[in-house]
Short mmCIF file of C-alpha atoms in Angstrom, two decimals:
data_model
loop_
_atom_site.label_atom_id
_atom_site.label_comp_id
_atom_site.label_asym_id
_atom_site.label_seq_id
_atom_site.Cartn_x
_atom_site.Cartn_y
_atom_site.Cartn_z
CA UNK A 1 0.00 0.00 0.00
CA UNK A 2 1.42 3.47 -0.65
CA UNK A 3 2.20 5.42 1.94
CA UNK A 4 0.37 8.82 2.63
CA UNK A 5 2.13 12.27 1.75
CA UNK A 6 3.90 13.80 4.59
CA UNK A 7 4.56 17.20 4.86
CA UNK A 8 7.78 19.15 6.20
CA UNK A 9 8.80 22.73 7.07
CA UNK A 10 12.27 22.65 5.79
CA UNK A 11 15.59 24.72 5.30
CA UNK A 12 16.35 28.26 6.44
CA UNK A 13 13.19 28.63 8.22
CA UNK A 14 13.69 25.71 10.55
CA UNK A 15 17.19 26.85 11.20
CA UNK A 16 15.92 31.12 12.14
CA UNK A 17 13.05 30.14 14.31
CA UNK A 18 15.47 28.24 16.11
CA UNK A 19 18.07 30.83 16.35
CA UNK A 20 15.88 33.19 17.57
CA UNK A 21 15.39 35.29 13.88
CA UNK A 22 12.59 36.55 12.42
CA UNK A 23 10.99 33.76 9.57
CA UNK A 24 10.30 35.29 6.09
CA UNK A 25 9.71 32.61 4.13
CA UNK A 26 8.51 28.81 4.38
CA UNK A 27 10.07 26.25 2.13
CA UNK A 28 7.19 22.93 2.78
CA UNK A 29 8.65 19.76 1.43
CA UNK A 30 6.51 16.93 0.54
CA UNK A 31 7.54 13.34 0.87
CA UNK A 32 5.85 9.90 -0.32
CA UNK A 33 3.82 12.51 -2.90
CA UNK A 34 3.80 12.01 -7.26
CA UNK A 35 3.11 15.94 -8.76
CA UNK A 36 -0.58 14.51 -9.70
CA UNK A 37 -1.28 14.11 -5.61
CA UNK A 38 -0.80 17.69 -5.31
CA UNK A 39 -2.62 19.05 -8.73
CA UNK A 40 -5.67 17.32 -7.64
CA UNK A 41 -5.40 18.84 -3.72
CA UNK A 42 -5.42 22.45 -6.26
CA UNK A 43 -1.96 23.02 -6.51
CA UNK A 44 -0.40 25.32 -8.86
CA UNK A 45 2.57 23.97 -10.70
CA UNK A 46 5.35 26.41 -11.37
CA UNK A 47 8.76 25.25 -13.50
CA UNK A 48 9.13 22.71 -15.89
CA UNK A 49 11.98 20.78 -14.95
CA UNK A 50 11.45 21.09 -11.36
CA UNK A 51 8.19 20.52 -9.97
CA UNK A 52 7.76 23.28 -7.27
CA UNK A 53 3.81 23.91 -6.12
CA UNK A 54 2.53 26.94 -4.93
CA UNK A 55 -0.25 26.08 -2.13
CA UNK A 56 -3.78 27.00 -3.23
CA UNK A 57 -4.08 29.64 -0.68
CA UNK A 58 -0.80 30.94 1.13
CA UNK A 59 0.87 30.80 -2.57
CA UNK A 60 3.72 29.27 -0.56
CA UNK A 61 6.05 26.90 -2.43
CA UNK A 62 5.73 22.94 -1.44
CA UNK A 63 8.96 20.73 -3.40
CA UNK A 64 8.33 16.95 -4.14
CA UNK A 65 11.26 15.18 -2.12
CA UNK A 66 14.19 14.40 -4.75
CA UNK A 67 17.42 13.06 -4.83
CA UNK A 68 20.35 14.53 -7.01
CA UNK A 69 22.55 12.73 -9.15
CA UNK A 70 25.74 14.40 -10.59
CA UNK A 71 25.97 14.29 -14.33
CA UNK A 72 28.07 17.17 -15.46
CA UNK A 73 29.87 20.01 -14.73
CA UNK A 74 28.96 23.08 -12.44
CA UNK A 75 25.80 23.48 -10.23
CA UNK A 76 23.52 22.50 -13.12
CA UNK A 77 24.52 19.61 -13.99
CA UNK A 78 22.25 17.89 -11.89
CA UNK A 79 19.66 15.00 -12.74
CA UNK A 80 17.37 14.54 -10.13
CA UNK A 81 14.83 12.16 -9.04
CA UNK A 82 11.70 12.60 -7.93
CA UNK A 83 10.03 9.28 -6.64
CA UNK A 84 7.25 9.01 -4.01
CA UNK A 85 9.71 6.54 -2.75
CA UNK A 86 12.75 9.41 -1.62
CA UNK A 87 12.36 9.19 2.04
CA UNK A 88 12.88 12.49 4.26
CA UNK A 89 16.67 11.38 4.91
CA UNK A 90 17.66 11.12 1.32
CA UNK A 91 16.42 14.62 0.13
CA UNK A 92 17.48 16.15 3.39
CA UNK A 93 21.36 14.63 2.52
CA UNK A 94 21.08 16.04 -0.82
CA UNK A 95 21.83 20.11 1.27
CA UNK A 96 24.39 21.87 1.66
CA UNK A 97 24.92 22.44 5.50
CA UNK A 98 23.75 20.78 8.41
CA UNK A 99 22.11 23.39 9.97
CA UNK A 100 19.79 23.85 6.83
CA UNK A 101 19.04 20.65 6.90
CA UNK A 102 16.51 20.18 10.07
CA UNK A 103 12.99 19.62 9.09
CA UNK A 104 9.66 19.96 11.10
CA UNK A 105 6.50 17.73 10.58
CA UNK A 106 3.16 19.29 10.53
CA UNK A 107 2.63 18.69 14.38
CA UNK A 108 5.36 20.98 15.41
CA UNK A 109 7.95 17.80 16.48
CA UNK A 110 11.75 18.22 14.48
CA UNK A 111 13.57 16.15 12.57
CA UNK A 112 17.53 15.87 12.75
CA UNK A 113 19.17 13.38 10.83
CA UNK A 114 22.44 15.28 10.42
CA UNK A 115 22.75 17.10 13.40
CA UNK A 116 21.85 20.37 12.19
CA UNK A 117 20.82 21.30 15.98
CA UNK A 118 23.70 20.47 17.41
CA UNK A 119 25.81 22.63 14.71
CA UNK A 120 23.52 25.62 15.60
CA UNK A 121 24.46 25.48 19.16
CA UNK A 122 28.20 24.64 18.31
CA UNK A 123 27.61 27.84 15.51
CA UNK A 124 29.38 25.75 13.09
CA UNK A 125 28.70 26.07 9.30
CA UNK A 126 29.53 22.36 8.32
CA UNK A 127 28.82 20.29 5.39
CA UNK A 128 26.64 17.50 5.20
CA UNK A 129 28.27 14.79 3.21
CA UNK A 130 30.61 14.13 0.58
CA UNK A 131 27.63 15.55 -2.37
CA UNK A 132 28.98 19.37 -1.16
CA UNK A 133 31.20 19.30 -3.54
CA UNK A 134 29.24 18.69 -6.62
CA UNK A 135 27.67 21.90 -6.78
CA UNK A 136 30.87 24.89 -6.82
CA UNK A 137 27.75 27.84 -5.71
CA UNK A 138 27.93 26.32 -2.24
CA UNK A 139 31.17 27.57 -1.80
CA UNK A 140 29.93 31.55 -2.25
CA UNK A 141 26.93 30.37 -0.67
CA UNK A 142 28.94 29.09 2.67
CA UNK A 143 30.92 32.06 2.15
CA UNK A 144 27.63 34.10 2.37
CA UNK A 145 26.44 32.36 5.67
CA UNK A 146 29.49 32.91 7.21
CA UNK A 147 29.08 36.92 6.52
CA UNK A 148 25.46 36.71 7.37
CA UNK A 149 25.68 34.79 10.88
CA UNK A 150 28.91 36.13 11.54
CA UNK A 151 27.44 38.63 14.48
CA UNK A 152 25.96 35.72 16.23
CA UNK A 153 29.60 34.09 16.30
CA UNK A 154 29.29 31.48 13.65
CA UNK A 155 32.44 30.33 11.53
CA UNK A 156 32.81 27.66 9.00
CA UNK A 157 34.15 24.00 9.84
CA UNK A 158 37.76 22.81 9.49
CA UNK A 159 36.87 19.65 7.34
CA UNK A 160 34.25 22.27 5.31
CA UNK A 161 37.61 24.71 4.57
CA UNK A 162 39.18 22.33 3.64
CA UNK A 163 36.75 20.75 0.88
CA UNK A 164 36.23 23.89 -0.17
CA UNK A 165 39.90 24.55 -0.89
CA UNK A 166 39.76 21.08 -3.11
CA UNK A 167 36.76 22.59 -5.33
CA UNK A 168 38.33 25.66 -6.04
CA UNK A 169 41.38 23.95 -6.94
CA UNK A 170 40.00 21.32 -9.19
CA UNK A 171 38.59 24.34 -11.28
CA UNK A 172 35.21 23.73 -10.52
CA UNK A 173 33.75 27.32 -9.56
CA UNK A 174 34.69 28.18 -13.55
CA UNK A 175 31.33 26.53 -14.08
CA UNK A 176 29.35 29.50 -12.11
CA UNK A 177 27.84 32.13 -14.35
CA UNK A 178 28.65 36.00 -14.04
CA UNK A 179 24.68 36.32 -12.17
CA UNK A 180 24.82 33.57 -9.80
CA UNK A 181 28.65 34.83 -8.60
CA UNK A 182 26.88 38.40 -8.55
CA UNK A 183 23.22 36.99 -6.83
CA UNK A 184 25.57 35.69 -4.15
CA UNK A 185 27.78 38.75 -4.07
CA UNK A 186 24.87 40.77 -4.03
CA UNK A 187 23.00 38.86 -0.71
CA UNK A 188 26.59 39.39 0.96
CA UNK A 189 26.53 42.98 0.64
CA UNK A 190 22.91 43.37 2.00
CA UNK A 191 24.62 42.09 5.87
CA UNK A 192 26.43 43.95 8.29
CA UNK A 193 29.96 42.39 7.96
CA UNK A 194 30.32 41.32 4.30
CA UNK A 195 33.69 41.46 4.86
CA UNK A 196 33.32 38.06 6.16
CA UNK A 197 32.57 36.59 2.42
CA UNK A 198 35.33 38.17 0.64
CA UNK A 199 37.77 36.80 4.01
CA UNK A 200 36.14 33.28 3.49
CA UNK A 201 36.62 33.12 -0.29
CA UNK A 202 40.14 34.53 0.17
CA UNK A 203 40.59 31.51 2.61
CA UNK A 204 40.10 28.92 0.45
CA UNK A 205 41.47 30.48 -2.71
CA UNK A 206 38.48 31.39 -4.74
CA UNK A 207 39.56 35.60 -4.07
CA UNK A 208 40.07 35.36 -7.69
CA UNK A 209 36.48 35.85 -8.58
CA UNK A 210 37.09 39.44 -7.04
CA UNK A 211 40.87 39.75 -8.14
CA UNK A 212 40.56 43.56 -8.00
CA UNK A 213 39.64 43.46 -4.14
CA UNK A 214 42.46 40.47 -3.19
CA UNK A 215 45.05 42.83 -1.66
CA UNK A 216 42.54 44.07 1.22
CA UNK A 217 42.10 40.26 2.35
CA UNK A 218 46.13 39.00 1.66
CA UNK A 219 46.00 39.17 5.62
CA UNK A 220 43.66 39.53 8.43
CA UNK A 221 42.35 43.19 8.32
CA UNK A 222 40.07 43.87 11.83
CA UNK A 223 40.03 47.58 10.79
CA UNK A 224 37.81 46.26 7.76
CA UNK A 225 35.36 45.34 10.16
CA UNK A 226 35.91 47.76 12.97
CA UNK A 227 35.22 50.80 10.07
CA UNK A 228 32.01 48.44 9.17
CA UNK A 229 30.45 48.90 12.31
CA UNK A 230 31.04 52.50 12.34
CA UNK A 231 29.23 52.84 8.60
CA UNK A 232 26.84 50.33 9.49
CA UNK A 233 25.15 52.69 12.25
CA UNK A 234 25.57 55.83 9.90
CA UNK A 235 23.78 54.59 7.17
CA UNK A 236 20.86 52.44 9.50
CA UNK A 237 17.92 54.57 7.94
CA UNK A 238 18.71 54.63 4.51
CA UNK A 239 17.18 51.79 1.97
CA UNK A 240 18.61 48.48 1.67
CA UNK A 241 20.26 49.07 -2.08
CA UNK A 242 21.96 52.19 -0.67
CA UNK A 243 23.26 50.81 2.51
CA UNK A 244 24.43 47.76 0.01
CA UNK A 245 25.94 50.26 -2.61
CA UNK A 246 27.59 51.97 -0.21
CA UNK A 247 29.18 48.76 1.43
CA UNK A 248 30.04 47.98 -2.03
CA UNK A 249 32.23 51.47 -2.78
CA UNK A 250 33.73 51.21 1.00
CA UNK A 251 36.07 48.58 -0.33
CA UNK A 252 37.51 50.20 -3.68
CA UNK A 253 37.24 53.17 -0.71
CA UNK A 254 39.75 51.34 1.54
CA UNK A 255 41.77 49.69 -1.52
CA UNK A 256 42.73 52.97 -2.77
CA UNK A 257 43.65 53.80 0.75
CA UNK A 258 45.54 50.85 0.95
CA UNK A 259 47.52 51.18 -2.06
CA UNK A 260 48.38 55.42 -1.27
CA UNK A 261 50.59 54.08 1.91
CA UNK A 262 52.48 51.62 -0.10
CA UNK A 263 55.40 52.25 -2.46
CA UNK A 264 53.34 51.50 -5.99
CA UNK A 265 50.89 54.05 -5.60
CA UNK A 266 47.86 53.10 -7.52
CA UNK A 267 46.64 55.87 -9.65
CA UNK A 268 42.07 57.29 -9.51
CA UNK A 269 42.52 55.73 -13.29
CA UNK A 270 43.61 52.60 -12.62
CA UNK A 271 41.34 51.33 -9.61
CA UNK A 272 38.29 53.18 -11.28
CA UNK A 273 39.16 50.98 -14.33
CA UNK A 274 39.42 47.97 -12.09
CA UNK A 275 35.72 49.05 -10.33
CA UNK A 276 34.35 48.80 -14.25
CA UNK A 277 35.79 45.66 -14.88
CA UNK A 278 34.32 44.17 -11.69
CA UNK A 279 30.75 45.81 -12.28
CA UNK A 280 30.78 45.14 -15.95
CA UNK A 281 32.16 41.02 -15.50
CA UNK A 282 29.06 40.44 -12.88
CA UNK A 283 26.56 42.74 -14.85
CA UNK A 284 26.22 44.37 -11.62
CA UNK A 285 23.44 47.17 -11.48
CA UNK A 286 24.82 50.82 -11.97
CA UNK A 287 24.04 51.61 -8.26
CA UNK A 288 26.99 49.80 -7.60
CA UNK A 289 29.17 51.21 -10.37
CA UNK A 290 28.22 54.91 -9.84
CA UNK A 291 28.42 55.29 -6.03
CA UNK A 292 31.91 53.50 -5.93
CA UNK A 293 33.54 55.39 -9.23
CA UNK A 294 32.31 58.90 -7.26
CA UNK A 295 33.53 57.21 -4.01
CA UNK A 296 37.14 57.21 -5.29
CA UNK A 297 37.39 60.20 -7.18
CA UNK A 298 36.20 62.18 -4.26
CA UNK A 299 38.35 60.98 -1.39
CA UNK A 300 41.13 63.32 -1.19
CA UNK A 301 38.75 65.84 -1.29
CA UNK A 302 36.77 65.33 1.57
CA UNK A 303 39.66 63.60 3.65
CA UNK A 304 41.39 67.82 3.45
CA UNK A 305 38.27 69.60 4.16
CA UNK A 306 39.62 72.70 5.48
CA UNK A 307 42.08 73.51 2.59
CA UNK A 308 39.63 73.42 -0.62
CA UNK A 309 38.47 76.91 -1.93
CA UNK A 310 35.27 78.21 -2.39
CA UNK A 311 35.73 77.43 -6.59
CA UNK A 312 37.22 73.57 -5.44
CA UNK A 313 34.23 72.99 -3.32
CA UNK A 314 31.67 74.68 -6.02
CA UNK A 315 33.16 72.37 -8.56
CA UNK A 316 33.15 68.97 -6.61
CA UNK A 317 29.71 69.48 -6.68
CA UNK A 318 29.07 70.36 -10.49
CA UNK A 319 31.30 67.19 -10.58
CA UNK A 320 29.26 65.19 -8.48
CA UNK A 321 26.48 66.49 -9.98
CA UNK A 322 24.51 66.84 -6.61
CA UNK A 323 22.07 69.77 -7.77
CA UNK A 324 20.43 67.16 -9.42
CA UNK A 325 20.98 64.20 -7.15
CA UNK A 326 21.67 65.70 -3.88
CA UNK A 327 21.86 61.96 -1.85
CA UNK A 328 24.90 61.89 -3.74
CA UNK A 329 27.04 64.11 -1.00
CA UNK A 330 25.19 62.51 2.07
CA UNK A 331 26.04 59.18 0.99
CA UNK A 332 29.59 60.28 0.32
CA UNK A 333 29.91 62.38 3.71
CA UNK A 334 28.45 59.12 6.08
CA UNK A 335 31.03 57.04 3.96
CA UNK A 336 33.83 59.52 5.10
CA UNK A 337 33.07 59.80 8.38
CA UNK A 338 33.01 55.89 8.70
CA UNK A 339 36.47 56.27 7.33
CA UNK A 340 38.05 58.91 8.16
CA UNK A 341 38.43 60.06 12.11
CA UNK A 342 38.89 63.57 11.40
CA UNK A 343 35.79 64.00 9.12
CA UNK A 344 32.98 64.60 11.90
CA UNK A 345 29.63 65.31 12.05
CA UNK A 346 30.57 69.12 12.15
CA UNK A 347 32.72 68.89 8.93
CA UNK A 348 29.23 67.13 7.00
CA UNK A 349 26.89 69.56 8.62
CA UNK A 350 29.46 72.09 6.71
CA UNK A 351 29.23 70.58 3.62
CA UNK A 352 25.60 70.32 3.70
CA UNK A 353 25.15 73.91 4.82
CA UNK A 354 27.36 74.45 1.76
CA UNK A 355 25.35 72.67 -0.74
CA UNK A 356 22.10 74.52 0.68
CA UNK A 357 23.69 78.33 0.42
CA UNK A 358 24.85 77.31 -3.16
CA UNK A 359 21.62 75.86 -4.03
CA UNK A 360 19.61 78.40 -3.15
CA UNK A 361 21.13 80.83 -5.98
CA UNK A 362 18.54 81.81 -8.20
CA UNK A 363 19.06 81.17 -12.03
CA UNK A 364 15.93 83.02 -12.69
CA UNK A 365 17.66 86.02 -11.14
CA UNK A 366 20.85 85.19 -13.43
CA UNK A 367 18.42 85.71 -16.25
CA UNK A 368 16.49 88.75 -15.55
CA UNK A 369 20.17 90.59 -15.52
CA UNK A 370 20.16 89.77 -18.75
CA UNK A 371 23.08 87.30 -18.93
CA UNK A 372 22.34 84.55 -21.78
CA UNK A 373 23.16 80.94 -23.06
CA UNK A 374 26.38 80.40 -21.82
CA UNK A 375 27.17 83.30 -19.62
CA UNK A 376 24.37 82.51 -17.58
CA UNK A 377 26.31 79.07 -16.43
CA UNK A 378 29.10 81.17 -15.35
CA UNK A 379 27.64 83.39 -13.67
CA UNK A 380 25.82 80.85 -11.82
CA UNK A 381 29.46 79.13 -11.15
CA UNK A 382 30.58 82.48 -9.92
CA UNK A 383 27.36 83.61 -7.34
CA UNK A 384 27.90 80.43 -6.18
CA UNK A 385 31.37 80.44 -4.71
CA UNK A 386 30.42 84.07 -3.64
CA UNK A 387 27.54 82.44 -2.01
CA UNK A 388 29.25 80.23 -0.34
CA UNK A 389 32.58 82.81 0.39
CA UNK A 390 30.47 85.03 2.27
#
């Protein structure tokens, strides 16, 4: 007689409830089930190759259990198996850490086959079995989890370094594609400390992804992390995609820092043409491209406040083009505070008060003295550093 469906909370939001974090979404796994069991309960199928069910009414997604067998190269080549036969254990095996690997039945009661539970208490990121290494996106993913959990004290497990450090050698992470690398990349950026990822990748040699940032994690770097935590709590109110573009430009930020105190000086050119490469090789959104290329050009000029003019000052921001987009200089002054000790809250008020007295200028005024076409740009230019001046 076949046995009845079962149904399973599974993954990450087993593994937050029981670290104390807030549950987003539900990933329901359905065992001893055929994709015709669930159609007739009203299911909505979604995905061809991979029968994923949205529930009738929640819309949440319910997988058929499966088993994975490895057929060719990178995280795709994958043929999988979906049998009302796979028992819990053998699609639970098939993940990539323990600790996202504890499922919970329908009556509340958990199920541990791999010791997920006693990882999360341990805060280990391990791997569950040999099958890790079949897919190379675990290793940003780990990488990720390690950034991500990194404030609650988690790192990632000796024996899991060091399979990681076998993938990466055997060529395998080739296989990823530009948006996957970036996807990953991308969920990094969006947690406190994603400092951690680039330090874990750089651990088990797969820093070449990001070959532009390498010589920020050659060696342990706390001030990375301790100038993190200052940003972090600058930039707490401002959207998600700002707080991650401005993670993003904090590390060309402290690059070009980095490479001013040694001997080879690296020129604005160069690293700006090393931010395009970067953006341009993971497609990444011009967020990212524009706030880091401004970030650079405009550190020297910030970092010596006190000595620009009134025409320096006026044209940083025609440069910076902040009459149109004034979040521009905010999101440059909070990254220069994190940065720089002697850039305080006075010194942005300043600029700000700056921007405003500038601003306020009246082109309509420019115009009813009878100045025209191009004259009345520089005599805009020039009411503005008197503006400011006085």
């Amino acid at each position: 007689m076949a046995q009845q469906p079962e149904i399973y909370l599974v993954g990450g939001a087993v593994r937050d409830r029981l670290l104390g974090l807030p549950v987003t979404d539900k990933d329901w796994l359905v065992v001893h089930a055929t994709p015709n069991d669930l159609l007739k309960q009203g299911y909505l199928q979604v995905g061809k190759d991979f029968p994923v069910f949205l529930h009738p009414q929640t819309k949440q997604e319910y997988a058929l259990a499966r088993t994975e067998r490895k057929t060719g190269k990178g995280y795709t080549g994958f043929c999988c198996d979906f049998s009302p036969e796979i028992t819990l254990e053998q699609d639970l095996i098939r993940r990539d850490l323990t600790i996202n690997a504890i499922a919970e039945d329908l009556q509340g009661n958990l199920h541990d086959p791999y010791n997920g539970i006693a990882d999360l208490k341990q805060k280990k990121l391990r791997h569950i079995s040999a099958a890790f290494s079949e897919d190379p996106l675990r290793v940003l993913r780990v990488a990720r989890f390690a950034a991500r959990f990194y404030p609650l004290g988690f790192t990632v497990a000796d024996e899991t370094l060091a399979l990681m450090k076998k993938m990466v050698a055997s060529g395998e992470l080739q296989a990823l594609t530009a948006e996957r690398v970036w996807l990953e990349t991308e969920k990094a950026l969006s947690y406190a400390h994603p400092e951690i990822y680039f330090q874990v990748l750089a651990e088990v040699g797969a820093i070449t992804l990001f070959n532009e940032l390498a010589p920020l994690f050659d060696q342990a770097n706390p001030h990375l992390s301790e100038t993190l935590v200052r940003l972090n709590l600058l930039i707490a109110e401002m959207s998600e995609l700002e707080q991650k573009t401005l993670r993003f430009a904090f590390f060309f930020v402290s690059l070009y820092l980095q490479n001013q105190q040694i001997a080879e000086q690296q020129t604005l050119q160069q690293i700006q043409l090393q931010i395009q490469q970067l953006c341009q090789r993971y497609k990444a959104p011009s967020a990212y491209l524009d706030n880091a290329l401004l970030a650079v050009q405009f550190v020297n000029n910030f970092s010596q406040t006190a000595s620009l003019t009134s025409e320096e000052i006026i044209t940083l921001f025609d440069q910076l083009d902040c009459w149109r987009k004034p979040q521009r200089l905010t999101n440059l002054c909070l990254l220069y505070r994190a940065i720089f000790n002697h850039f305080t809250l006075a010194q942005q008020q300043q600029w700000l008060q700056w921007y405003q007295q500038a601003k306020a200028v009246d082109v309509q005024q420019i115009i009813a003295a009878g100045f025209r076409q191009q004259h009345i740009k520089l005599e805009l230019y020039h009411r503005r550093i008197l503006a400011i001046s006085q």
